[in-house]
Amino acid sequence: MEKKIQLLIIFVLMSMGLTYGICVQMKTVSKNGTTVNLTSTQSKLKDEILRISEKYDNLFAELEEVEKQLEVERQNSTSNNSNLATLEENIKQRNLALGLTEVTGTGVKIILNDSNITTATNPFINVSDLLVHDGDLMNVVNELFNAGAEAVSINGQRVISTTAIECDGNVIKVNGTKIGAPFEINAIGYPELLSGGLSRQGGTLELLEARGLSINLSKQNSIKIPKYAGAIKFNYATNIENY
Amino acid sequence: MIYLAIIVGCILGAILGINAPMISYTYSTYLAIAVVAALDSVFGGISSVLKKNFDLKIFLSGFFVNSILSILLTILGQKLNVDIYLATIFVFISRMFNNLTIIRRYYVEKWSEQLEHLRKIKAETDTNQSNNS
């Protein structure tokens, strides 16, 4: 009798293990969308991309962890030394200016989207005018900084001193990361000034609106802007000593 | 009883597997190979039951050792840049087909025997009836 129960338990465990494995595998595959006939080179490339992006995500998580640890360590070591505490405050100020910290404050939020006019309804229109281009984003960001914006982000990408906004086919690259419409631009600053600068007569938004783009500008009491996610590295520029 | 145990195990495994966290893509290749190896030993087990030489120790060791060995071979293949997992899959699947053939033959023969038997009984009753009338 005991032997039989043992046998039953073994069978339950084995079939459980097998179906568990199959289910997990099916879930993983369906999540990563490995479907319809890719050639072997394509599937290999896809495989590689998935692997590398996974590795990148892991490393990124690790980096954030380490940064948090660094913050804690710094606070611990400077907590009972006023001299170091001021230095610590300095570091914080510099990081804020560089865009390496997450910031919050009053500001505006602009959502730019491609026009919903199509060439089917209006055959004489220039198709290029109906899309949001890299130049349009650049103009808006420029206008925001001109109106005193202190922090700007486009679709979660922080705009810092070395940020490039470039055209990359049918998407736009900001900080080397591809983003697509709709574009959500957040800016921290004095809301009246920012929105006034953007929506003045003959200003940036009016020109974009004339092309039929959909624009949604709203003032925000509290807006959150993420930190710059990359590393700022200077290879050629060095400080001049004794300035 | 054993069938019930297997069905309960399958349902439990499916529920757990659906709710389980996804494994990372890098390891999904290994899991796939292990699943194929385990399936191979399951079919091997069924065919050995039909051939009446089933041994639980051999079945269990095949189930686990084959899975682990195939994973190790896959890792070795990736280190050597040879697609060893293709050979593993080839061997396992061809064995699975062999075992499936044995299972199919067994049931087809059983079924045709039964048919034959039924036909005989019917023929006998027919002759009896004609004799009576």
Tab-separated table of C-alpha atoms in Angstrom:
chain	number	residue	atom	x	y	z
A	1	MET	CA	0.000	0.000	0.000
A	2	GLU	CA	2.734	2.408	0.987
A	3	LYS	CA	4.596	1.641	-2.166
A	4	LYS	CA	1.538	2.476	-4.200
A	5	ILE	CA	1.125	5.869	-2.513
A	6	GLN	CA	4.786	6.555	-3.149
A	7	LEU	CA	4.295	5.712	-6.796
A	8	LEU	CA	1.256	7.992	-7.025
A	9	ILE	CA	3.149	10.895	-5.463
A	10	ILE	CA	6.007	10.386	-7.882
A	11	PHE	CA	3.626	10.458	-10.834
A	12	VAL	CA	1.855	13.589	-9.564
A	13	LEU	CA	5.165	15.389	-9.120
A	14	MET	CA	6.504	14.340	-12.500
A	15	SER	CA	3.466	15.323	-14.504
A	16	MET	CA	3.305	18.558	-12.544
A	17	GLY	CA	6.916	19.354	-13.373
A	18	LEU	CA	6.424	18.593	-17.034
A	19	THR	CA	3.278	20.715	-17.501
A	20	TYR	CA	4.801	23.482	-15.409
A	21	GLY	CA	7.815	23.593	-17.720
A	22	ILE	CA	5.664	23.561	-20.826
A	23	CYS	CA	3.414	26.368	-19.540
A	24	VAL	CA	6.320	28.605	-18.519
A	25	GLN	CA	8.052	28.002	-21.833
A	26	MET	CA	4.889	28.806	-23.792
A	27	LYS	CA	4.400	31.987	-21.815
A	28	THR	CA	7.975	33.135	-22.403
A	29	VAL	CA	7.819	32.422	-26.105
A	30	SER	CA	4.483	34.148	-26.590
A	31	LYS	CA	5.737	37.191	-24.669
A	32	ASN	CA	8.807	37.532	-26.848
A	33	GLY	CA	6.707	36.977	-29.978
A	34	THR	CA	8.811	34.413	-31.787
A	35	THR	CA	6.365	33.700	-34.588
A	36	VAL	CA	6.011	33.419	-38.374
A	37	ASN	CA	8.765	32.200	-40.630
A	38	LEU	CA	11.862	34.135	-39.907
A	39	THR	CA	14.893	32.970	-41.800
A	40	SER	CA	17.622	31.550	-39.626
A	41	THR	CA	19.756	34.704	-39.875
A	42	GLN	CA	16.817	36.860	-38.901
A	43	SER	CA	15.875	34.705	-35.979
A	44	LYS	CA	19.480	34.593	-34.835
A	45	LEU	CA	19.688	38.365	-34.972
A	46	LYS	CA	16.408	38.662	-33.111
A	47	ASP	CA	17.683	36.218	-30.535
A	48	GLU	CA	20.802	38.290	-30.073
A	49	ILE	CA	18.850	41.523	-29.736
A	50	LEU	CA	16.571	40.006	-27.112
A	51	ARG	CA	19.535	38.679	-25.188
A	52	ILE	CA	21.401	41.981	-25.308
A	53	SER	CA	18.382	44.052	-24.325
A	54	GLU	CA	17.771	41.722	-21.427
A	55	LYS	CA	21.377	42.091	-20.355
A	56	TYR	CA	21.053	45.868	-20.677
A	57	ASP	CA	17.933	45.925	-18.520
A	58	ASN	CA	19.651	43.850	-15.869
A	59	LEU	CA	22.710	46.090	-15.871
A	60	PHE	CA	20.531	49.171	-15.720
A	61	ALA	CA	18.708	47.830	-12.676
A	62	GLU	CA	22.055	47.044	-11.096
A	63	LEU	CA	23.300	50.560	-11.810
A	64	GLU	CA	20.281	52.085	-10.111
A	65	GLU	CA	20.787	49.848	-7.131
A	66	VAL	CA	24.431	50.871	-6.840
A	67	GLU	CA	23.574	54.540	-7.173
A	68	LYS	CA	21.106	54.282	-4.335
A	69	GLN	CA	23.765	52.552	-2.266
A	70	LEU	CA	26.229	55.323	-3.080
A	71	GLU	CA	23.714	57.912	-1.936
A	72	VAL	CA	23.241	56.123	1.375
A	73	GLU	CA	26.977	55.705	1.867
A	74	ARG	CA	27.582	59.358	1.166
A	75	GLN	CA	24.947	60.423	3.618
A	76	ASN	CA	26.330	58.123	6.281
A	77	SER	CA	29.886	59.329	5.904
A	78	THR	CA	28.997	63.028	5.815
A	79	SER	CA	26.399	63.045	8.554
A	80	ASN	CA	28.778	64.103	11.339
A	81	ASN	CA	31.164	66.379	9.497
A	82	SER	CA	29.968	69.881	8.577
A	83	ASN	CA	32.768	70.412	6.065
A	84	LEU	CA	31.846	67.290	4.126
A	85	ALA	CA	28.170	68.108	4.438
A	86	THR	CA	28.626	71.343	2.512
A	87	LEU	CA	30.572	69.444	-0.147
A	88	GLU	CA	27.726	66.948	-0.303
A	89	GLU	CA	25.293	69.825	-0.777
A	90	ASN	CA	27.532	71.073	-3.588
A	91	ILE	CA	27.412	67.702	-5.317
A	92	LYS	CA	23.632	67.722	-5.093
A	93	GLN	CA	23.438	71.184	-6.610
A	94	ARG	CA	25.750	70.209	-9.474
A	95	ASN	CA	23.774	67.052	-10.173
A	96	LEU	CA	20.581	69.086	-10.273
A	97	ALA	CA	22.117	71.448	-12.809
A	98	LEU	CA	23.423	68.546	-14.901
A	99	GLY	CA	20.051	66.841	-14.967
A	100	LEU	CA	21.181	63.770	-13.053
A	101	THR	CA	18.387	63.936	-10.496
A	102	GLU	CA	14.665	63.426	-10.742
A	103	VAL	CA	12.981	66.795	-10.255
A	104	THR	CA	9.489	68.052	-9.615
A	105	GLY	CA	7.805	71.458	-9.678
A	106	THR	CA	5.278	73.633	-11.441
A	107	GLY	CA	5.326	73.698	-15.212
A	108	VAL	CA	3.563	72.886	-18.438
A	109	LYS	CA	2.768	69.724	-20.358
A	110	ILE	CA	2.471	69.716	-24.128
A	111	ILE	CA	1.177	66.759	-26.097
A	112	LEU	CA	2.058	66.935	-29.779
A	113	ASN	CA	0.568	64.464	-32.207
A	114	ASP	CA	0.468	63.923	-35.948
A	115	SER	CA	-2.448	65.551	-37.754
A	116	ASN	CA	-5.626	63.594	-38.272
A	117	ILE	CA	-6.158	65.203	-41.664
A	118	THR	CA	-5.369	62.637	-44.366
A	119	THR	CA	-4.548	62.986	-48.035
A	120	ALA	CA	-7.806	61.159	-48.726
A	121	THR	CA	-9.865	64.077	-47.395
A	122	ASN	CA	-7.533	66.765	-48.660
A	123	PRO	CA	-5.486	65.656	-51.686
A	124	PHE	CA	-3.601	68.947	-52.127
A	125	ILE	CA	-1.920	68.909	-48.748
A	126	ASN	CA	1.778	68.159	-48.271
A	127	VAL	CA	2.068	64.864	-46.365
A	128	SER	CA	5.238	66.013	-44.671
A	129	ASP	CA	3.354	68.895	-43.043
A	130	LEU	CA	1.049	66.484	-41.244
A	131	LEU	CA	3.808	64.839	-39.198
A	132	VAL	CA	5.732	65.997	-36.161
A	133	HIS	CA	9.382	66.323	-37.152
A	134	ASP	CA	12.562	66.504	-35.136
A	135	GLY	CA	12.801	70.202	-35.960
A	136	ASP	CA	9.381	70.869	-34.457
A	137	LEU	CA	10.415	69.263	-31.186
A	138	MET	CA	13.636	71.252	-31.254
A	139	ASN	CA	11.703	74.494	-31.748
A	140	VAL	CA	9.355	73.735	-28.870
A	141	VAL	CA	12.214	72.803	-26.538
A	142	ASN	CA	14.125	75.897	-27.555
A	143	GLU	CA	11.102	78.088	-26.879
A	144	LEU	CA	10.681	76.448	-23.461
A	145	PHE	CA	14.286	77.052	-22.445
A	146	ASN	CA	14.006	80.591	-23.745
A	147	ALA	CA	11.005	81.120	-21.474
A	148	GLY	CA	13.043	79.981	-18.482
A	149	ALA	CA	12.361	76.283	-18.271
A	150	GLU	CA	14.667	74.582	-15.802
A	151	ALA	CA	14.064	70.966	-16.763
A	152	VAL	CA	12.562	69.536	-19.935
A	153	SER	CA	11.766	65.984	-20.947
A	154	ILE	CA	10.375	64.478	-24.156
A	155	ASN	CA	8.542	61.172	-23.701
A	156	GLY	CA	10.507	60.520	-20.532
A	157	GLN	CA	13.877	61.450	-22.040
A	158	ARG	CA	15.507	64.282	-20.086
A	159	VAL	CA	16.886	67.068	-22.251
A	160	ILE	CA	20.368	67.991	-20.980
A	161	SER	CA	23.297	69.942	-22.354
A	162	THR	CA	24.512	67.116	-24.603
A	163	THR	CA	21.103	65.945	-25.796
A	164	ALA	CA	20.622	65.606	-29.527
A	165	ILE	CA	17.186	65.536	-31.154
A	166	GLU	CA	17.525	63.846	-34.520
A	167	CYS	CA	15.424	62.353	-37.257
A	168	ASP	CA	15.676	58.576	-37.568
A	169	GLY	CA	13.385	57.533	-40.384
A	170	ASN	CA	9.846	57.296	-39.104
A	171	VAL	CA	10.808	57.888	-35.483
A	172	ILE	CA	12.764	60.574	-33.649
A	173	LYS	CA	15.837	59.926	-31.551
A	174	VAL	CA	16.330	61.819	-28.311
A	175	ASN	CA	19.424	60.959	-26.263
A	176	GLY	CA	19.928	58.115	-28.758
A	177	THR	CA	16.618	56.519	-27.715
A	178	LYS	CA	13.927	56.108	-30.329
A	179	ILE	CA	10.585	57.691	-29.517
A	180	GLY	CA	7.417	58.046	-31.577
A	181	ALA	CA	4.232	60.110	-31.699
A	182	PRO	CA	2.424	61.215	-29.579
A	183	PHE	CA	5.154	63.322	-28.027
A	184	GLU	CA	4.660	64.415	-24.450
A	185	ILE	CA	6.906	67.311	-23.546
A	186	ASN	CA	7.118	68.206	-19.862
A	187	ALA	CA	8.823	71.365	-18.666
A	188	ILE	CA	9.403	72.781	-15.200
A	189	GLY	CA	9.405	76.541	-14.799
A	190	TYR	CA	6.957	79.416	-14.269
A	191	PRO	CA	3.807	78.036	-15.947
A	192	GLU	CA	2.398	81.389	-17.171
A	193	LEU	CA	5.699	82.315	-18.754
A	194	LEU	CA	6.209	78.939	-20.409
A	195	SER	CA	2.718	78.696	-21.854
A	196	GLY	CA	2.743	82.356	-22.856
A	197	GLY	CA	6.036	81.967	-24.677
A	198	LEU	CA	4.796	78.943	-26.574
A	199	SER	CA	1.354	80.208	-27.510
A	200	ARG	CA	2.163	83.804	-28.360
A	201	GLN	CA	1.005	85.231	-31.686
A	202	GLY	CA	3.230	83.944	-34.474
A	203	GLY	CA	4.939	81.675	-31.969
A	204	THR	CA	6.000	78.065	-32.281
A	205	LEU	CA	2.689	76.442	-31.427
A	206	GLU	CA	0.724	78.693	-33.766
A	207	LEU	CA	2.935	77.682	-36.676
A	208	LEU	CA	2.514	73.987	-35.784
A	209	GLU	CA	-1.240	74.408	-35.401
A	210	ALA	CA	-1.455	76.014	-38.842
A	211	ARG	CA	-0.093	72.756	-40.287
A	212	GLY	CA	-2.960	70.856	-38.677
A	213	LEU	CA	-1.006	69.085	-35.914
A	214	SER	CA	-2.929	68.252	-32.790
A	215	ILE	CA	-1.570	70.212	-29.816
A	216	ASN	CA	-2.626	70.012	-26.209
A	217	LEU	CA	-1.007	72.533	-23.854
A	218	SER	CA	-1.815	72.491	-20.150
A	219	LYS	CA	-0.364	74.174	-17.070
A	220	GLN	CA	0.521	71.804	-14.250
A	221	ASN	CA	0.825	72.454	-10.535
A	222	SER	CA	3.102	69.520	-10.017
A	223	ILE	CA	5.056	67.823	-12.737
A	224	LYS	CA	7.680	65.132	-12.430
A	225	ILE	CA	10.664	64.924	-14.758
A	226	PRO	CA	12.948	61.871	-14.754
A	227	LYS	CA	16.713	62.064	-14.517
A	228	TYR	CA	19.053	61.629	-17.450
A	229	ALA	CA	19.553	57.874	-17.745
A	230	GLY	CA	22.960	57.767	-19.422
A	231	ALA	CA	26.490	58.593	-18.373
A	232	ILE	CA	27.904	62.009	-19.152
A	233	LYS	CA	31.434	61.527	-20.382
A	234	PHE	CA	33.801	64.175	-21.630
A	235	ASN	CA	36.675	62.870	-23.738
A	236	TYR	CA	38.016	66.059	-25.316
A	237	ALA	CA	36.992	68.947	-23.101
A	238	THR	CA	39.174	69.435	-20.020
A	239	ASN	CA	39.097	72.103	-17.349
A	240	ILE	CA	41.544	74.964	-17.604
A	241	GLU	CA	43.305	75.106	-14.240
A	242	ASN	CA	43.360	78.266	-12.129
A	243	TYR	CA	40.412	79.921	-13.802
B	1	MET	CA	-5.640	5.534	-9.830
B	2	ILE	CA	-2.444	6.304	-11.658
B	3	TYR	CA	-4.362	8.074	-14.420
B	4	LEU	CA	-6.079	10.208	-11.797
B	5	ALA	CA	-2.700	11.054	-10.253
B	6	ILE	CA	-1.334	12.084	-13.632
B	7	ILE	CA	-4.357	14.269	-14.426
B	8	VAL	CA	-4.207	15.970	-11.005
B	9	GLY	CA	-0.486	16.571	-11.502
B	10	CYS	CA	-1.052	18.054	-14.955
B	11	ILE	CA	-3.761	20.422	-13.711
B	12	LEU	CA	-1.643	21.521	-10.742
B	13	GLY	CA	1.364	22.064	-12.996
B	14	ALA	CA	-0.662	24.069	-15.505
B	15	ILE	CA	-2.114	26.321	-12.798
B	16	LEU	CA	1.309	26.887	-11.265
B	17	GLY	CA	2.919	27.430	-14.659
B	18	ILE	CA	0.345	29.991	-15.767
B	19	ASN	CA	0.799	31.970	-12.575
B	20	ALA	CA	4.563	31.559	-12.435
B	21	PRO	CA	6.868	34.475	-13.240
B	22	MET	CA	8.335	34.421	-16.730
B	23	ILE	CA	11.841	33.071	-17.022
B	24	SER	CA	14.398	35.167	-18.845
B	25	TYR	CA	14.789	34.621	-22.559
B	26	THR	CA	18.373	33.374	-22.239
B	27	TYR	CA	17.284	30.358	-20.220
B	28	SER	CA	14.187	29.528	-22.276
B	29	THR	CA	16.307	27.494	-24.736
B	30	TYR	CA	17.481	25.242	-21.919
B	31	LEU	CA	13.970	24.811	-20.578
B	32	ALA	CA	12.710	23.872	-24.044
B	33	ILE	CA	15.355	21.165	-24.402
B	34	ALA	CA	14.602	19.838	-20.931
B	35	VAL	CA	10.891	19.680	-21.743
B	36	VAL	CA	11.572	17.734	-24.933
B	37	ALA	CA	13.822	15.307	-23.041
B	38	ALA	CA	11.165	14.783	-20.359
B	39	LEU	CA	8.465	14.195	-22.972
B	40	ASP	CA	10.729	11.634	-24.628
B	41	SER	CA	11.055	9.667	-21.391
B	42	VAL	CA	7.293	9.875	-20.824
B	43	PHE	CA	6.587	8.269	-24.183
B	44	GLY	CA	9.361	5.762	-23.521
B	45	GLY	CA	7.663	4.911	-20.230
B	46	ILE	CA	4.287	4.395	-21.879
B	47	SER	CA	5.704	2.104	-24.557
B	48	SER	CA	7.610	0.080	-21.938
B	49	VAL	CA	4.377	-0.338	-19.958
B	50	LEU	CA	2.752	-1.716	-23.094
B	51	LYS	CA	5.724	-4.038	-23.667
B	52	LYS	CA	5.448	-5.079	-20.006
B	53	ASN	CA	9.053	-4.304	-19.071
B	54	PHE	CA	8.406	-1.067	-17.198
B	55	ASP	CA	10.894	-0.265	-14.451
B	56	LEU	CA	10.242	2.740	-12.253
B	57	LYS	CA	13.913	3.342	-11.476
B	58	ILE	CA	14.883	3.452	-15.131
B	59	PHE	CA	11.915	5.693	-15.924
B	60	LEU	CA	12.668	8.167	-13.145
B	61	SER	CA	16.386	8.311	-13.807
B	62	GLY	CA	15.717	8.780	-17.518
B	63	PHE	CA	13.275	11.576	-16.809
B	64	PHE	CA	15.665	13.647	-14.750
B	65	VAL	CA	19.093	12.657	-16.015
B	66	ASN	CA	18.099	13.092	-19.664
B	67	SER	CA	16.748	16.581	-18.969
B	68	ILE	CA	19.837	17.669	-17.087
B	69	LEU	CA	22.233	16.101	-19.573
B	70	SER	CA	20.512	17.765	-22.512
B	71	ILE	CA	20.731	21.136	-20.785
B	72	LEU	CA	24.429	20.576	-20.093
B	73	LEU	CA	25.027	19.564	-23.697
B	74	THR	CA	23.251	22.691	-24.911
B	75	ILE	CA	25.434	24.858	-22.707
B	76	LEU	CA	28.533	23.041	-23.956
B	77	GLY	CA	27.370	23.589	-27.531
B	78	GLN	CA	26.958	27.298	-26.938
B	79	LYS	CA	30.446	27.492	-25.474
B	80	LEU	CA	31.906	25.620	-28.467
B	81	ASN	CA	29.677	27.437	-30.985
B	82	VAL	CA	28.195	24.152	-32.256
B	83	ASP	CA	24.425	23.745	-32.317
B	84	ILE	CA	24.430	20.582	-30.220
B	85	TYR	CA	20.839	21.209	-29.172
B	86	LEU	CA	19.753	20.451	-32.754
B	87	ALA	CA	21.240	16.950	-32.450
B	88	THR	CA	19.615	16.538	-29.045
B	89	ILE	CA	16.211	17.478	-30.409
B	90	PHE	CA	16.733	15.213	-33.434
B	91	VAL	CA	17.511	12.195	-31.245
B	92	PHE	CA	14.702	12.821	-28.794
B	93	ILE	CA	12.052	13.463	-31.423
B	94	SER	CA	13.010	10.427	-33.498
B	95	ARG	CA	12.837	8.288	-30.358
B	96	MET	CA	9.495	9.807	-29.514
B	97	PHE	CA	8.219	8.779	-32.945
B	98	ASN	CA	9.544	5.251	-32.468
B	99	ASN	CA	7.744	4.967	-29.146
B	100	LEU	CA	4.591	6.470	-30.592
B	101	THR	CA	4.719	3.856	-33.357
B	102	ILE	CA	4.911	1.074	-30.756
B	103	ILE	CA	1.966	2.552	-28.842
B	104	ARG	CA	-0.079	2.957	-32.021
B	105	ARG	CA	0.644	-0.600	-33.208
B	106	TYR	CA	-0.353	-2.002	-29.827
B	107	TYR	CA	-3.705	-0.260	-29.795
B	108	VAL	CA	-4.491	-0.907	-33.478
B	109	GLU	CA	-3.790	-4.624	-33.020
B	110	LYS	CA	-5.881	-4.755	-29.870
B	111	TRP	CA	-8.728	-3.008	-31.604
B	112	SER	CA	-8.654	-5.212	-34.704
B	113	GLU	CA	-8.549	-8.328	-32.495
B	114	GLN	CA	-11.620	-7.149	-30.704
B	115	LEU	CA	-13.379	-6.508	-34.004
B	116	GLU	CA	-12.448	-9.971	-35.204
B	117	HIS	CA	-13.758	-11.462	-31.984
B	118	LEU	CA	-17.071	-9.625	-32.288
B	119	ARG	CA	-17.465	-10.754	-35.885
B	120	LYS	CA	-16.871	-14.380	-34.881
B	121	ILE	CA	-19.510	-14.194	-32.147
B	122	LYS	CA	-21.981	-12.641	-34.552
B	123	ALA	CA	-21.309	-15.329	-37.193
B	124	GLU	CA	-21.791	-18.063	-34.623
B	125	THR	CA	-25.111	-16.670	-33.429
B	126	ASP	CA	-26.231	-16.290	-37.066
B	127	THR	CA	-25.460	-19.942	-37.853
B	128	ASN	CA	-27.178	-21.016	-34.642
B	129	GLN	CA	-30.284	-19.016	-35.550
B	130	SER	CA	-30.407	-20.470	-39.110
B	131	ASN	CA	-29.996	-23.967	-37.706
B	132	ASN	CA	-32.836	-23.386	-35.270
B	133	SER	CA	-35.188	-22.065	-37.911
